[in-house]
RNA sequence: UGCCCAGUAGCCAAGUGGUAAGGCAACGGUCUCUGAAUCCGUCAUUCGUAGGUUCGAUCCCUACCUGGGCAGCCA
């Protein structure tokens, strides 16, 4: 059992703590600001977790803000999926749902102020020309020929931009900062562009739209954000963030803090590629259980608790790191161990006939849903009879050393039932084992006085006639590349794991699973954790493997 | 090549001037009617490298190396 421990320290938490202690802030207000232009993935989950749990930890609040300042890329359909995903992760923004689009008038007013201050100007350069004037990483930029227009002219032109007098791309409003700055973000960045486009929220009210750097800091300020947490790639934007707020002299000046995003080995998180994988049919959709999207991992059966646990365990730093998948798997098993009913399911069935068991007889055996150490109770009856299925892997005609499952002449315990002994092996014309004939020892039934007779191995099974035919889907990582996002040259499609999806169409599950519900999670004993998938029908349930159990035998084999 | 950031074990990660927490993985053992879980143990003479400051440096300074970010009218 794990005891509650104090939340781990991290540098952001320390900053917040100090700000509270010093009186800089009385409370904490954070925000999660997704752009509604796609589906959230596990990388976003860390940001969600960080912002919400940080606020929570100090009795503050976290806003959900749609960062929707680009009408060309965003769509209302994503707003709903984002909200659903955040909720699923277990976080609640209450009434604090905001949209940058609702601040368009504020952004505009601030821009006018900037112009009046002489800190912004309308520039007539084309996009290509702006690029030329900007200079390079090593050479300073040159001032735009329009940089020194009068305040009056700028105001007039900017109003003209707003009123739709100019074509898309013909002019921009730019901040007047420093064309020679070694930080390219400060070389008179554009703050407004002309886009005669319909906005999913603001409709056709505007034909000029603000840029991220400009809109984001003002949004934060308007909402009274105390700590504006973002990922590392915005580090070079922080001077700009501060410049806008300082220059505009806004009363609230949040502190931008950057952290490194969550990256998992063998997992692709690039938005463009994820979209490509969906549209090209490489995966079945945004919610394909192999996808790292929140929708995908939800369908895969991952629990929100385990995702939060992972975020907490890997911590918050500025070092760019690739987390091993085993870490995630461990979080999953740790969570599921205390939640999932233990049941029996045979993935790859092999028929077993008990030659000395009465034909037509079915016994109902008691089967607890949890092992003792989990501390949870409840049980069901499992039918036992003359014909059973066991796992193909649990029988070997010519086993290696230390194999203690079923083998010719050998004994094994059927979990929660009897000890059986293999008497005969039946093969087809190709020499494959198709049936095993065994005798059972009637004195050894679990729960009876004879249960204490020991044999080396215990295997799982289902009774043939009452078992439920099912499809089971096994998943592995989608890519064979440890860092698929880092692929420099070459096509990521060349590194698809051929075993990322294995469908087992003829699995057999114990009777009790016939009445399970979509979304219910179970441990199929000795195999792993599974969730009932939405593709299930009345006749044929479909189960997704969430994560396998650790396999000490496989490890042993590897060493040999 | 300019600026910014990071570099503590196989993977994460604390420590930030007084002599290297913790987790994952691995390994050994315990237990077991799940080869799971549990439980117990082992696992950095050393913190990217080289200098310097100091009685003392993972921590401060300098240089270098490695990795990442930045030249959208994307976010």
Coordinates of C-alpha atoms (C1' of nucleotides) in Angstrom, one line a residue:
Chain A
X1 CA 0.0 0.0 0.0
X2 CA 1.2 3.5 -0.7
X3 CA 0.8 6.1 1.8
X4 CA -0.1 9.6 0.9
X5 CA 3.0 11.7 0.5
X6 CA 3.5 15.4 0.2
X7 CA 3.3 16.5 -3.5
X8 CA 6.7 16.5 -5.0
X9 CA 8.5 19.8 -5.1
X10 CA 9.2 21.3 -8.4
X11 CA 10.6 24.7 -9.5
X12 CA 7.2 26.1 -10.5
X13 CA 5.6 25.1 -7.2
X14 CA 8.5 26.8 -5.4
X15 CA 8.0 30.0 -7.3
X16 CA 4.3 30.0 -6.4
X17 CA 5.0 29.2 -2.8
X18 CA 7.5 32.1 -2.6
X19 CA 5.1 34.5 -4.3
X20 CA 2.4 33.6 -1.8
X21 CA 4.8 33.9 1.1
X22 CA 6.2 37.2 0.0
X23 CA 2.7 38.6 -0.5
X24 CA 3.2 39.2 -4.2
X25 CA 0.0 37.3 -4.7
X26 CA -2.8 36.4 -2.3
X27 CA -4.1 33.6 -4.5
X28 CA -3.1 31.5 -7.5
X29 CA -4.8 31.7 -10.9
X30 CA -3.5 29.6 -13.7
X31 CA -5.0 28.7 -17.1
X32 CA -4.9 25.9 -19.7
X33 CA -5.0 27.7 -23.0
X34 CA -5.5 25.2 -25.9
X35 CA -6.0 26.3 -29.5
X36 CA -9.2 24.6 -30.7
X37 CA -7.6 23.3 -33.8
X38 CA -7.2 19.6 -33.1
X39 CA -7.5 16.9 -30.5
X40 CA -5.7 17.0 -27.2
X41 CA -3.0 14.4 -26.6
X42 CA -1.0 13.0 -23.6
X43 CA 1.4 15.9 -23.9
X44 CA -1.4 18.3 -23.3
X45 CA -2.4 16.2 -20.4
X46 CA 0.7 17.2 -18.5
X47 CA 0.0 20.9 -19.1
X48 CA -3.6 20.4 -18.0
X49 CA -2.5 18.5 -14.9
X50 CA 0.2 21.0 -14.1
X51 CA -2.1 24.1 -14.3
X52 CA -5.1 22.6 -12.6
X53 CA -3.3 20.7 -9.8
X54 CA -1.0 23.7 -9.1
X55 CA -4.0 25.9 -8.6
X56 CA -5.7 23.2 -6.6
X57 CA -2.8 22.8 -4.3
X58 CA -2.8 26.4 -3.2
X59 CA -6.6 26.9 -3.1
X60 CA -6.6 28.8 -6.4
X61 CA -8.4 28.4 -9.6
X62 CA -7.5 27.4 -13.1
X63 CA -9.2 28.8 -16.2
X64 CA -10.0 27.0 -19.4
X65 CA -9.3 29.3 -22.2
X66 CA -9.7 28.7 -25.9
X67 CA -6.8 30.4 -27.5
X68 CA -8.7 31.1 -30.7
X69 CA -7.1 34.1 -32.5
X70 CA -6.7 32.4 -35.8
X71 CA -10.0 31.9 -37.7
X72 CA -8.3 29.9 -40.5
X73 CA -7.2 27.1 -38.2
X74 CA -9.8 26.8 -35.6
X75 CA -13.2 25.1 -35.4
X76 CA -16.0 25.0 -32.8
X77 CA -16.0 21.2 -33.0
X78 CA -12.7 21.0 -31.2
X79 CA -14.0 23.1 -28.3
X80 CA -16.3 20.3 -27.2
X81 CA -13.7 17.6 -27.6
X82 CA -11.2 19.7 -25.5
X83 CA -13.7 20.2 -22.8
X84 CA -14.6 16.5 -22.7
X85 CA -10.9 15.5 -22.5
X86 CA -10.1 18.0 -19.7
X87 CA -13.1 16.7 -17.7
X88 CA -12.2 13.1 -18.3
X89 CA -8.8 13.8 -16.9
X90 CA -10.6 14.8 -13.7
X91 CA -10.4 18.6 -13.8
X92 CA -13.1 21.1 -13.4
X93 CA -12.9 24.7 -14.5
X94 CA -16.3 25.5 -13.0
X95 CA -17.7 28.6 -14.7
X96 CA -14.3 29.7 -15.8
X97 CA -14.5 28.9 -19.5
X98 CA -13.0 31.8 -21.6
X99 CA -12.3 32.5 -25.2
X100 CA -9.6 34.8 -26.5
X101 CA -12.1 35.8 -29.2
X102 CA -14.2 37.4 -26.5
X103 CA -11.4 39.8 -25.9
X104 CA -11.1 41.0 -29.5
X105 CA -12.3 44.5 -28.6
X106 CA -9.8 44.7 -25.7
X107 CA -7.0 43.7 -28.0
X108 CA -8.1 46.3 -30.4
X109 CA -8.2 49.0 -27.8
X110 CA -4.8 48.1 -26.6
X111 CA -3.5 48.3 -30.1
X112 CA -4.8 51.8 -30.5
X113 CA -3.1 52.6 -27.2
X114 CA 0.2 51.2 -28.5
X115 CA -0.1 53.3 -31.6
X116 CA -0.8 56.4 -29.6
X117 CA 2.2 55.6 -27.5
X118 CA 4.3 55.5 -30.6
X119 CA 5.1 51.8 -30.0
X120 CA 3.2 50.3 -33.0
X121 CA 2.9 51.1 -36.6
X122 CA 1.1 50.0 -39.7
X123 CA 3.5 48.3 -42.1
X124 CA 2.9 48.0 -45.8
X125 CA 5.6 45.4 -46.5
X126 CA 4.5 42.1 -47.9
X127 CA 5.2 38.9 -46.0
X128 CA 8.2 38.2 -48.2
X129 CA 9.6 41.7 -47.7
X130 CA 9.1 41.5 -43.9
X131 CA 11.1 38.3 -44.0
X132 CA 13.9 40.0 -45.9
X133 CA 14.0 43.0 -43.6
X134 CA 14.0 40.8 -40.5
X135 CA 17.6 39.8 -41.1
X136 CA 18.9 36.4 -40.0
X137 CA 20.1 34.7 -36.9
X138 CA 23.5 36.3 -37.2
X139 CA 22.7 39.6 -39.0
X140 CA 20.5 42.3 -37.6
X141 CA 17.3 43.4 -39.4
X142 CA 16.6 46.7 -41.2
X143 CA 13.9 49.0 -40.2
X144 CA 10.7 48.9 -42.4
X145 CA 10.3 52.0 -44.6
X146 CA 7.0 52.5 -42.8
X147 CA 8.4 52.4 -39.4
X148 CA 8.3 56.1 -38.8
X149 CA 4.8 57.0 -39.8
X150 CA 3.0 59.5 -37.7
X151 CA 0.6 58.5 -34.9
X152 CA -2.2 60.0 -36.9
X153 CA -1.4 58.1 -40.1
X154 CA -1.0 54.9 -38.2
X155 CA -4.3 55.4 -36.4
X156 CA -6.0 56.1 -39.7
X157 CA -4.6 53.1 -41.4
X158 CA -5.3 50.8 -38.5
X159 CA -8.9 51.9 -38.4
X160 CA -8.9 51.3 -42.2
X161 CA -7.6 47.8 -41.6
X162 CA -10.3 47.1 -39.1
X163 CA -13.0 48.5 -41.5
X164 CA -12.0 46.1 -44.3
X165 CA -10.5 48.7 -46.6
X166 CA -7.4 46.6 -47.4
X167 CA -6.8 43.2 -48.8
X168 CA -5.7 40.2 -46.8
X169 CA -1.9 40.3 -46.3
X170 CA -1.5 43.8 -47.6
X171 CA -0.6 45.4 -44.3
X172 CA 0.1 44.5 -40.7
X173 CA 0.2 46.3 -37.5
X174 CA 3.7 45.9 -36.0
X175 CA 5.2 46.6 -32.6
X176 CA 8.0 49.0 -32.8
X177 CA 10.7 47.4 -30.7
X178 CA 14.2 46.7 -32.0
X179 CA 15.2 45.5 -35.4
X180 CA 18.7 44.7 -34.3
X181 CA 17.7 42.5 -31.3
X182 CA 19.6 39.2 -31.1
X183 CA 16.2 37.8 -30.1
X184 CA 14.4 37.7 -33.4
X185 CA 11.0 37.8 -31.7
X186 CA 11.7 41.4 -30.8
X187 CA 12.4 42.6 -34.4
X188 CA 9.1 44.5 -34.7
X189 CA 6.8 41.5 -34.6
X190 CA 3.4 41.6 -36.3
X191 CA 0.6 42.0 -33.8
X192 CA -2.3 42.2 -36.2
X193 CA -2.9 40.7 -39.6
X194 CA -5.8 41.2 -42.1
X195 CA -7.9 38.0 -42.5
X196 CA -11.3 38.5 -44.1
X197 CA -12.4 35.2 -42.6
X198 CA -15.3 33.9 -40.6
X199 CA -14.4 33.2 -37.0
X200 CA -16.1 30.2 -35.3
X201 CA -17.0 32.3 -32.3
X202 CA -16.7 36.0 -33.3
X203 CA -18.5 35.5 -36.6
X204 CA -17.8 38.2 -39.1
X205 CA -17.3 41.0 -36.6
X206 CA -13.6 41.3 -37.4
X207 CA -11.4 41.1 -40.4
X208 CA -8.2 41.8 -38.4
X209 CA -6.9 39.2 -36.0
X210 CA -4.3 39.5 -33.3
X211 CA -1.2 37.4 -33.1
X212 CA -0.4 35.0 -30.3
X213 CA 2.4 36.9 -28.6
X214 CA 0.2 40.0 -28.4
X215 CA -3.1 38.4 -27.5
X216 CA -1.9 35.8 -25.1
X217 CA -0.3 38.1 -22.5
X218 CA -3.2 40.5 -22.6
X219 CA -5.7 37.6 -22.2
X220 CA -3.7 36.5 -19.2
X221 CA -3.7 39.9 -17.8
X222 CA -7.4 40.5 -18.3
X223 CA -8.2 37.2 -16.5
X224 CA -5.9 38.0 -13.6
X225 CA -3.7 35.1 -14.2
X226 CA -0.9 35.0 -11.7
X227 CA 1.4 32.4 -13.3
X228 CA 1.3 31.8 -17.0
X229 CA 2.7 28.4 -17.6
X230 CA 3.8 27.3 -21.0
X231 CA 6.3 25.0 -22.7
X232 CA 9.9 25.7 -23.5
X233 CA 9.5 26.9 -27.0
X234 CA 8.0 30.1 -25.7
X235 CA 11.0 30.9 -23.6
X236 CA 12.3 33.3 -26.3
X237 CA 8.9 34.9 -26.4
X238 CA 8.9 35.9 -22.7
X239 CA 10.6 39.3 -23.3
X240 CA 7.8 40.1 -25.8
X241 CA 5.2 39.0 -23.3
X242 CA 6.7 41.3 -20.7
X243 CA 7.2 44.1 -23.3
X244 CA 3.5 44.3 -24.2
X245 CA 2.3 44.3 -20.7
X246 CA 4.9 46.8 -19.5
X247 CA 4.4 49.1 -22.5
X248 CA 0.6 49.0 -22.2
X249 CA 1.0 49.5 -18.4
X250 CA -1.7 46.9 -17.7
X251 CA -2.4 46.6 -14.0
X252 CA -2.0 42.8 -13.9
X253 CA 1.3 41.4 -15.1
X254 CA 1.4 37.6 -14.9
X255 CA 4.7 35.8 -14.7
X256 CA 5.4 33.5 -17.7
X257 CA 7.1 30.3 -16.6
X258 CA 8.3 27.6 -19.0
X259 CA 8.6 23.9 -18.5
X260 CA 9.5 21.0 -20.8
X261 CA 6.7 19.1 -22.3
X262 CA 6.0 15.4 -21.7
X263 CA 7.5 13.2 -24.4
X264 CA 7.1 9.4 -24.4
X265 CA 9.4 7.0 -26.1
X266 CA 7.9 5.3 -29.2
X267 CA 5.2 7.9 -29.3
X268 CA 4.5 10.5 -31.9
X269 CA 2.9 13.7 -30.6
X270 CA 3.4 16.0 -33.6
X271 CA 0.0 17.4 -34.5
X272 CA 0.5 17.4 -38.2
X273 CA 1.6 13.8 -38.3
X274 CA -1.2 12.6 -36.0
X275 CA -3.7 14.2 -38.3
X276 CA -2.0 12.5 -41.3
X277 CA -2.1 9.2 -39.6
X278 CA -5.9 9.6 -39.1
X279 CA -6.6 10.9 -42.6
X280 CA -4.4 8.4 -44.4
X281 CA -6.1 5.5 -42.6
X282 CA -3.0 4.4 -40.8
X283 CA -5.1 4.2 -37.7
X284 CA -8.8 3.9 -37.4
X285 CA -9.4 7.4 -36.1
X286 CA -8.5 10.0 -33.5
X287 CA -9.7 7.5 -30.9
X288 CA -7.7 4.5 -32.2
X289 CA -6.5 2.9 -29.0
X290 CA -2.9 3.1 -30.3
X291 CA -3.1 6.9 -30.6
X292 CA -1.6 9.1 -27.9
X293 CA -4.7 11.4 -28.1
X294 CA -6.8 11.7 -25.0
X295 CA -9.6 10.1 -27.0
X296 CA -7.3 7.2 -27.9
X297 CA -6.0 6.5 -24.5
X298 CA -9.5 6.7 -23.1
X299 CA -10.6 4.1 -25.5
X300 CA -7.5 2.1 -24.8
X301 CA -8.6 1.9 -21.2
X302 CA -6.0 4.0 -19.6
X303 CA -7.3 5.6 -16.4
X304 CA -7.2 9.4 -15.7
X305 CA -5.7 8.6 -12.4
X306 CA -2.7 6.8 -14.0
X307 CA -2.1 9.7 -16.4
X308 CA -2.1 12.1 -13.5
X309 CA 0.1 9.8 -11.5
X310 CA 2.6 9.7 -14.4
X311 CA 2.7 13.5 -14.7
X312 CA 3.4 13.8 -11.0
X313 CA 6.0 11.1 -11.1
X314 CA 8.0 12.4 -14.0
X315 CA 8.0 15.8 -12.5
X316 CA 8.2 19.3 -13.8
X317 CA 11.6 20.6 -15.1
X318 CA 13.2 22.4 -18.0
X319 CA 15.1 19.4 -19.3
X320 CA 13.9 17.9 -22.5
X321 CA 13.4 14.3 -21.8
X322 CA 11.9 11.2 -23.3
X323 CA 10.1 9.2 -20.7
X324 CA 10.2 5.4 -20.9
X325 CA 6.9 3.6 -21.6
X326 CA 7.6 1.3 -18.7
X327 CA 6.9 4.3 -16.4
X328 CA 3.4 4.7 -17.9
X329 CA 2.8 1.0 -17.7
X330 CA 3.7 0.9 -14.1
X331 CA 1.3 3.8 -13.3
X332 CA -1.4 1.9 -15.1
X333 CA -0.8 -1.4 -13.3
X334 CA -0.5 0.3 -10.0
X335 CA -3.9 2.0 -10.5
X336 CA -5.7 -1.0 -12.1
X337 CA -4.4 -3.4 -9.5
X338 CA -6.8 -2.0 -6.9
X339 CA -9.7 -1.5 -9.3
X340 CA -10.0 -4.3 -11.8
X341 CA -12.1 -7.4 -11.1
X342 CA -10.0 -10.6 -11.6
X343 CA -11.7 -12.8 -14.2
X344 CA -10.6 -15.5 -16.5
X345 CA -10.3 -15.3 -20.3
X346 CA -8.5 -17.5 -22.7
X347 CA -7.0 -15.5 -25.5
X348 CA -5.7 -18.4 -27.7
X349 CA -7.8 -21.4 -26.7
X350 CA -6.6 -25.0 -26.6
X351 CA -9.3 -27.6 -25.8
X352 CA -8.9 -29.8 -22.7
X353 CA -11.1 -32.8 -22.0
X354 CA -11.2 -34.2 -18.5
X355 CA -11.6 -37.9 -19.3
X356 CA -12.7 -38.9 -15.7
X357 CA -15.1 -36.0 -15.3
X358 CA -18.8 -36.9 -15.7
X359 CA -20.2 -36.0 -19.0
X360 CA -22.8 -33.2 -18.9
X361 CA -22.0 -32.2 -15.4
X362 CA -21.4 -28.5 -14.6
X363 CA -20.2 -27.3 -11.2
X364 CA -20.5 -23.8 -10.0
X365 CA -17.3 -22.8 -8.3
X366 CA -16.7 -19.8 -6.0
X367 CA -14.4 -17.2 -7.4
X368 CA -13.3 -14.1 -5.6
X369 CA -13.0 -10.9 -7.6
X370 CA -9.9 -9.7 -5.8
X371 CA -6.8 -11.3 -4.3
X372 CA -6.5 -10.9 -0.5
X373 CA -3.8 -8.2 -0.6
X374 CA -6.0 -5.8 -2.6
X375 CA -8.5 -5.8 0.3
X376 CA -11.6 -5.6 -1.8
X377 CA -14.3 -8.3 -1.8
X378 CA -17.0 -9.7 -3.9
X379 CA -17.2 -12.9 -5.9
X380 CA -19.1 -14.7 -8.7
X381 CA -19.6 -18.3 -9.6
X382 CA -17.6 -19.8 -12.5
X383 CA -18.9 -22.9 -14.2
X384 CA -16.6 -25.9 -14.4
X385 CA -17.1 -29.0 -16.6
X386 CA -15.6 -31.8 -18.6
X387 CA -14.5 -29.7 -21.6
X388 CA -12.4 -26.6 -21.0
X389 CA -10.2 -24.2 -22.8
X390 CA -6.8 -23.3 -21.6
X391 CA -4.2 -21.0 -23.1
X392 CA -2.1 -22.5 -25.9
X393 CA 1.0 -21.1 -24.2
X394 CA 0.1 -23.0 -21.1
X395 CA 0.8 -26.4 -22.7
X396 CA 4.1 -27.5 -24.1
X397 CA 4.8 -30.9 -25.4
X398 CA 8.5 -30.5 -25.0
X399 CA 9.0 -27.7 -22.6
X400 CA 12.3 -26.0 -21.6
X401 CA 13.6 -26.3 -18.0
X402 CA 11.6 -24.6 -15.3
X403 CA 8.4 -24.6 -17.4
X404 CA 5.8 -25.5 -14.8
X405 CA 2.6 -25.4 -16.7
X406 CA 0.9 -28.3 -18.4
X407 CA 3.1 -30.9 -20.2
X408 CA 2.7 -34.6 -21.1
X409 CA 2.4 -36.6 -17.9
X410 CA 2.6 -33.4 -15.8
X411 CA 0.2 -31.9 -13.3
X412 CA -1.0 -28.3 -13.0
X413 CA -3.7 -26.6 -11.0
X414 CA -6.6 -25.0 -12.7
X415 CA -7.1 -21.8 -10.9
X416 CA -9.9 -21.9 -8.4
X417 CA -10.7 -25.5 -9.5
X418 CA -8.9 -28.8 -9.6
X419 CA -5.5 -30.2 -10.2
X420 CA -5.3 -32.0 -13.6
X421 CA -2.8 -34.3 -15.2
X422 CA -2.1 -34.6 -18.8
X423 CA -2.7 -38.0 -20.2
X424 CA -2.8 -37.7 -23.9
X425 CA -2.0 -35.2 -26.6
X426 CA -4.1 -35.1 -29.8
X427 CA -2.7 -33.6 -33.0
X428 CA -4.0 -32.7 -36.4
X429 CA -2.5 -33.9 -39.7
X430 CA 0.1 -31.2 -39.5
X431 CA 1.2 -32.2 -36.1
X432 CA -0.2 -29.3 -34.3
X433 CA -1.7 -29.9 -30.9
X434 CA -5.4 -29.5 -31.1
X435 CA -6.6 -31.1 -27.9
X436 CA -5.2 -32.3 -24.6
X437 CA -6.8 -35.1 -22.6
X438 CA -6.4 -35.0 -18.9
X439 CA -7.6 -36.6 -15.7
X440 CA -8.6 -34.5 -12.8
X441 CA -8.1 -35.1 -9.1
X442 CA -11.5 -34.7 -7.5
X443 CA -10.0 -34.3 -4.0
X444 CA -8.2 -31.1 -4.9
X445 CA -11.0 -28.6 -5.5
X446 CA -10.2 -25.1 -4.3
X447 CA -11.9 -24.5 -1.0
X448 CA -12.0 -28.2 -0.1
X449 CA -9.7 -29.9 2.4
X450 CA -7.7 -31.3 -0.4
X451 CA -6.8 -28.0 -1.9
X452 CA -3.5 -27.9 -0.1
X453 CA -1.8 -30.4 -2.3
X454 CA 0.8 -28.4 -4.1
X455 CA 1.8 -28.5 -7.7
X456 CA 4.2 -26.2 -9.4
X457 CA 1.9 -24.3 -11.7
X458 CA -1.5 -22.7 -11.8
X459 CA -3.1 -21.8 -15.1
X460 CA -6.4 -20.1 -16.0
X461 CA -9.2 -21.7 -18.0
X462 CA -12.8 -21.4 -19.0
X463 CA -15.5 -24.0 -19.3
X464 CA -16.2 -24.6 -23.0
X465 CA -20.0 -24.8 -23.2
X466 CA -20.7 -21.7 -21.1
X467 CA -17.8 -19.6 -22.3
X468 CA -18.3 -16.4 -24.2
X469 CA -16.7 -16.1 -27.7
X470 CA -15.0 -12.7 -27.9
X471 CA -12.6 -10.7 -29.9
X472 CA -9.5 -9.5 -28.1
X473 CA -7.3 -6.7 -29.4
X474 CA -3.7 -6.5 -28.3
X475 CA -1.7 -3.3 -28.7
X476 CA 1.9 -2.4 -28.8
X477 CA 3.6 0.9 -29.5
X478 CA 2.8 2.3 -32.9
X479 CA 6.4 2.9 -33.8
X480 CA 9.6 1.0 -33.7
X481 CA 11.5 4.2 -33.3
X482 CA 12.4 5.4 -29.8
X483 CA 11.9 9.0 -30.8
X484 CA 9.6 9.1 -33.8
X485 CA 9.1 12.9 -33.5
X486 CA 12.9 13.3 -33.9
X487 CA 13.1 11.6 -37.3
X488 CA 15.2 13.9 -39.4
X489 CA 15.2 12.3 -42.8
X490 CA 13.1 9.3 -43.8
X491 CA 9.4 8.7 -43.4
X492 CA 7.9 7.8 -40.1
X493 CA 5.6 5.5 -41.9
X494 CA 8.6 3.2 -42.5
X495 CA 8.8 2.7 -38.8
X496 CA 5.3 1.5 -38.0
X497 CA 5.3 -1.5 -35.7
X498 CA 3.6 -4.4 -37.5
X499 CA 2.5 -5.7 -34.2
X500 CA 0.9 -2.5 -33.0
X501 CA -2.5 -4.2 -33.4
X502 CA -3.0 -7.9 -33.1
X503 CA -6.6 -9.1 -33.3
X504 CA -7.5 -12.4 -31.7
X505 CA -11.0 -13.3 -33.1
X506 CA -11.5 -16.5 -31.2
X507 CA -10.9 -15.8 -27.6
X508 CA -13.1 -17.3 -24.9
X509 CA -14.2 -15.6 -21.8
X510 CA -15.8 -16.8 -18.6
X511 CA -19.6 -16.7 -18.5
X512 CA -19.8 -13.7 -16.2
X513 CA -18.3 -11.4 -18.8
X514 CA -21.4 -11.8 -21.0
X515 CA -23.1 -9.1 -19.0
X516 CA -20.2 -6.7 -18.8
X517 CA -20.6 -3.1 -20.0
X518 CA -18.7 -1.1 -22.5
X519 CA -16.0 0.8 -20.7
X520 CA -15.6 -1.7 -17.8
X521 CA -12.1 -2.8 -17.0
X522 CA -11.0 -6.2 -15.8
X523 CA -7.9 -8.1 -15.1
X524 CA -7.8 -11.3 -17.2
X525 CA -5.7 -13.2 -14.8
X526 CA -2.1 -13.9 -15.7
X527 CA -2.5 -11.8 -18.8
X528 CA -3.2 -8.2 -18.3
X529 CA -5.8 -5.5 -17.9
X530 CA -8.6 -5.2 -20.5
X531 CA -11.5 -2.9 -21.2
X532 CA -14.7 -3.7 -23.1
X533 CA -14.6 -1.7 -26.3
X534 CA -17.4 0.2 -28.0
X535 CA -17.2 -2.2 -31.0
X536 CA -18.8 -4.9 -28.9
X537 CA -22.0 -6.5 -30.0
X538 CA -24.5 -8.5 -28.0
X539 CA -23.2 -11.7 -29.5
X540 CA -19.5 -10.8 -29.4
X541 CA -17.8 -8.6 -26.9
X542 CA -14.6 -6.9 -27.9
X543 CA -11.9 -6.3 -25.4
X544 CA -8.9 -4.0 -25.7
X545 CA -5.8 -4.9 -23.8
X546 CA -4.9 -1.8 -21.7
X547 CA -1.5 -3.1 -20.5
X548 CA -0.1 -6.6 -20.0
X549 CA 0.8 -8.0 -16.6
X550 CA 4.5 -8.3 -16.0
X551 CA 5.7 -11.6 -17.3
X552 CA 8.4 -13.2 -15.2
X553 CA 8.4 -16.3 -17.5
X554 CA 9.1 -14.3 -20.6
X555 CA 11.9 -12.6 -18.8
X556 CA 13.3 -16.0 -17.8
X557 CA 13.2 -17.2 -21.4
X558 CA 15.0 -14.1 -22.5
X559 CA 17.9 -14.8 -20.2
X560 CA 18.3 -18.4 -21.3
Chain B
rU1 C1' 27.6 31.7 -37.2
rG2 C1' 23.9 35.3 -33.1
rC3 C1' 20.7 34.9 -28.8
rC4 C1' 18.1 31.8 -25.2
rC5 C1' 17.6 27.1 -22.4
rA6 C1' 19.2 22.4 -20.6
rG7 C1' 23.0 18.5 -19.3
rU8 C1' 22.9 14.4 -11.7
rA9 C1' 22.7 6.1 -12.9
rG10 C1' 19.6 2.5 -18.5
rC11 C1' 15.0 6.2 -17.9
rC12 C1' 12.8 10.3 -14.9
rA13 C1' 14.2 13.3 -10.6
rA14 C1' 15.6 15.9 -5.6
rG15 C1' 19.7 18.4 -3.7
rU16 C1' 22.0 24.7 -5.3
rG17 C1' 28.6 26.0 -0.9
rG18 C1' 29.7 21.1 4.0
rU19 C1' 30.6 15.9 1.2
rA20 C1' 24.6 12.5 -3.9
rA21 C1' 16.6 11.8 -1.6
rG22 C1' 12.9 9.2 -4.2
rG23 C1' 10.5 6.7 -8.4
rC24 C1' 10.7 3.5 -13.0
rA25 C1' 13.8 -0.3 -15.1
rA26 C1' 17.3 -4.0 -13.8
rC27 C1' 19.3 -7.7 -10.4
rG28 C1' 18.9 -11.0 -5.9
rG29 C1' 15.6 -12.9 -2.3
rU30 C1' 10.5 -13.6 0.2
rC31 C1' 5.6 -14.9 -0.6
rU32 C1' 2.0 -16.8 -3.8
rC33 C1' -4.0 -21.4 -6.2
rU34 C1' -2.3 -14.9 -11.1
rG35 C1' 5.6 -16.9 -13.2
rA36 C1' 1.0 -10.8 -11.2
rA37 C1' 0.6 -8.1 -6.8
rU38 C1' 3.0 -7.9 -1.9
rC39 C1' 7.5 -7.6 1.0
rC40 C1' 12.9 -7.3 1.8
rG41 C1' 17.6 -6.2 -0.2
rU42 C1' 21.4 -4.5 -4.2
rC43 C1' 22.2 -0.7 -7.8
rA44 C1' 26.3 7.2 -8.7
rU45 C1' 33.4 7.7 -4.3
rU46 C1' 30.4 11.0 -8.1
rC47 C1' 26.9 15.2 -10.7
rG48 C1' 28.7 16.8 -19.6
rU49 C1' 34.4 18.3 -19.9
rA50 C1' 38.5 21.4 -18.5
rG51 C1' 40.2 25.2 -15.7
rG52 C1' 39.4 28.9 -11.7
rU53 C1' 37.4 30.9 -6.7
rU54 C1' 37.1 28.6 -1.7
rC55 C1' 39.4 25.3 4.1
rG56 C1' 35.6 22.8 1.1
rA57 C1' 32.1 23.0 -5.4
rU58 C1' 26.8 19.0 -8.3
rC59 C1' 26.0 24.0 -6.4
rC60 C1' 29.7 30.2 -7.7
rC61 C1' 32.9 32.0 -12.2
rU62 C1' 35.2 31.2 -17.2
rA63 C1' 35.8 28.4 -21.5
rC64 C1' 34.6 24.3 -24.2
rC65 C1' 31.4 20.0 -25.5
rU66 C1' 26.6 17.9 -26.3
rG67 C1' 21.3 18.3 -27.0
rG68 C1' 17.1 21.6 -27.7
rG69 C1' 14.6 26.3 -29.2
rC70 C1' 14.3 30.9 -32.3
rA71 C1' 14.6 33.9 -38.9
rG72 C1' 5.0 32.5 -39.6
rC73 C1' 1.1 38.0 -41.4
rC74 C1' 0.9 29.8 -36.6
rA75 C1' 0.1 28.8 -31.5

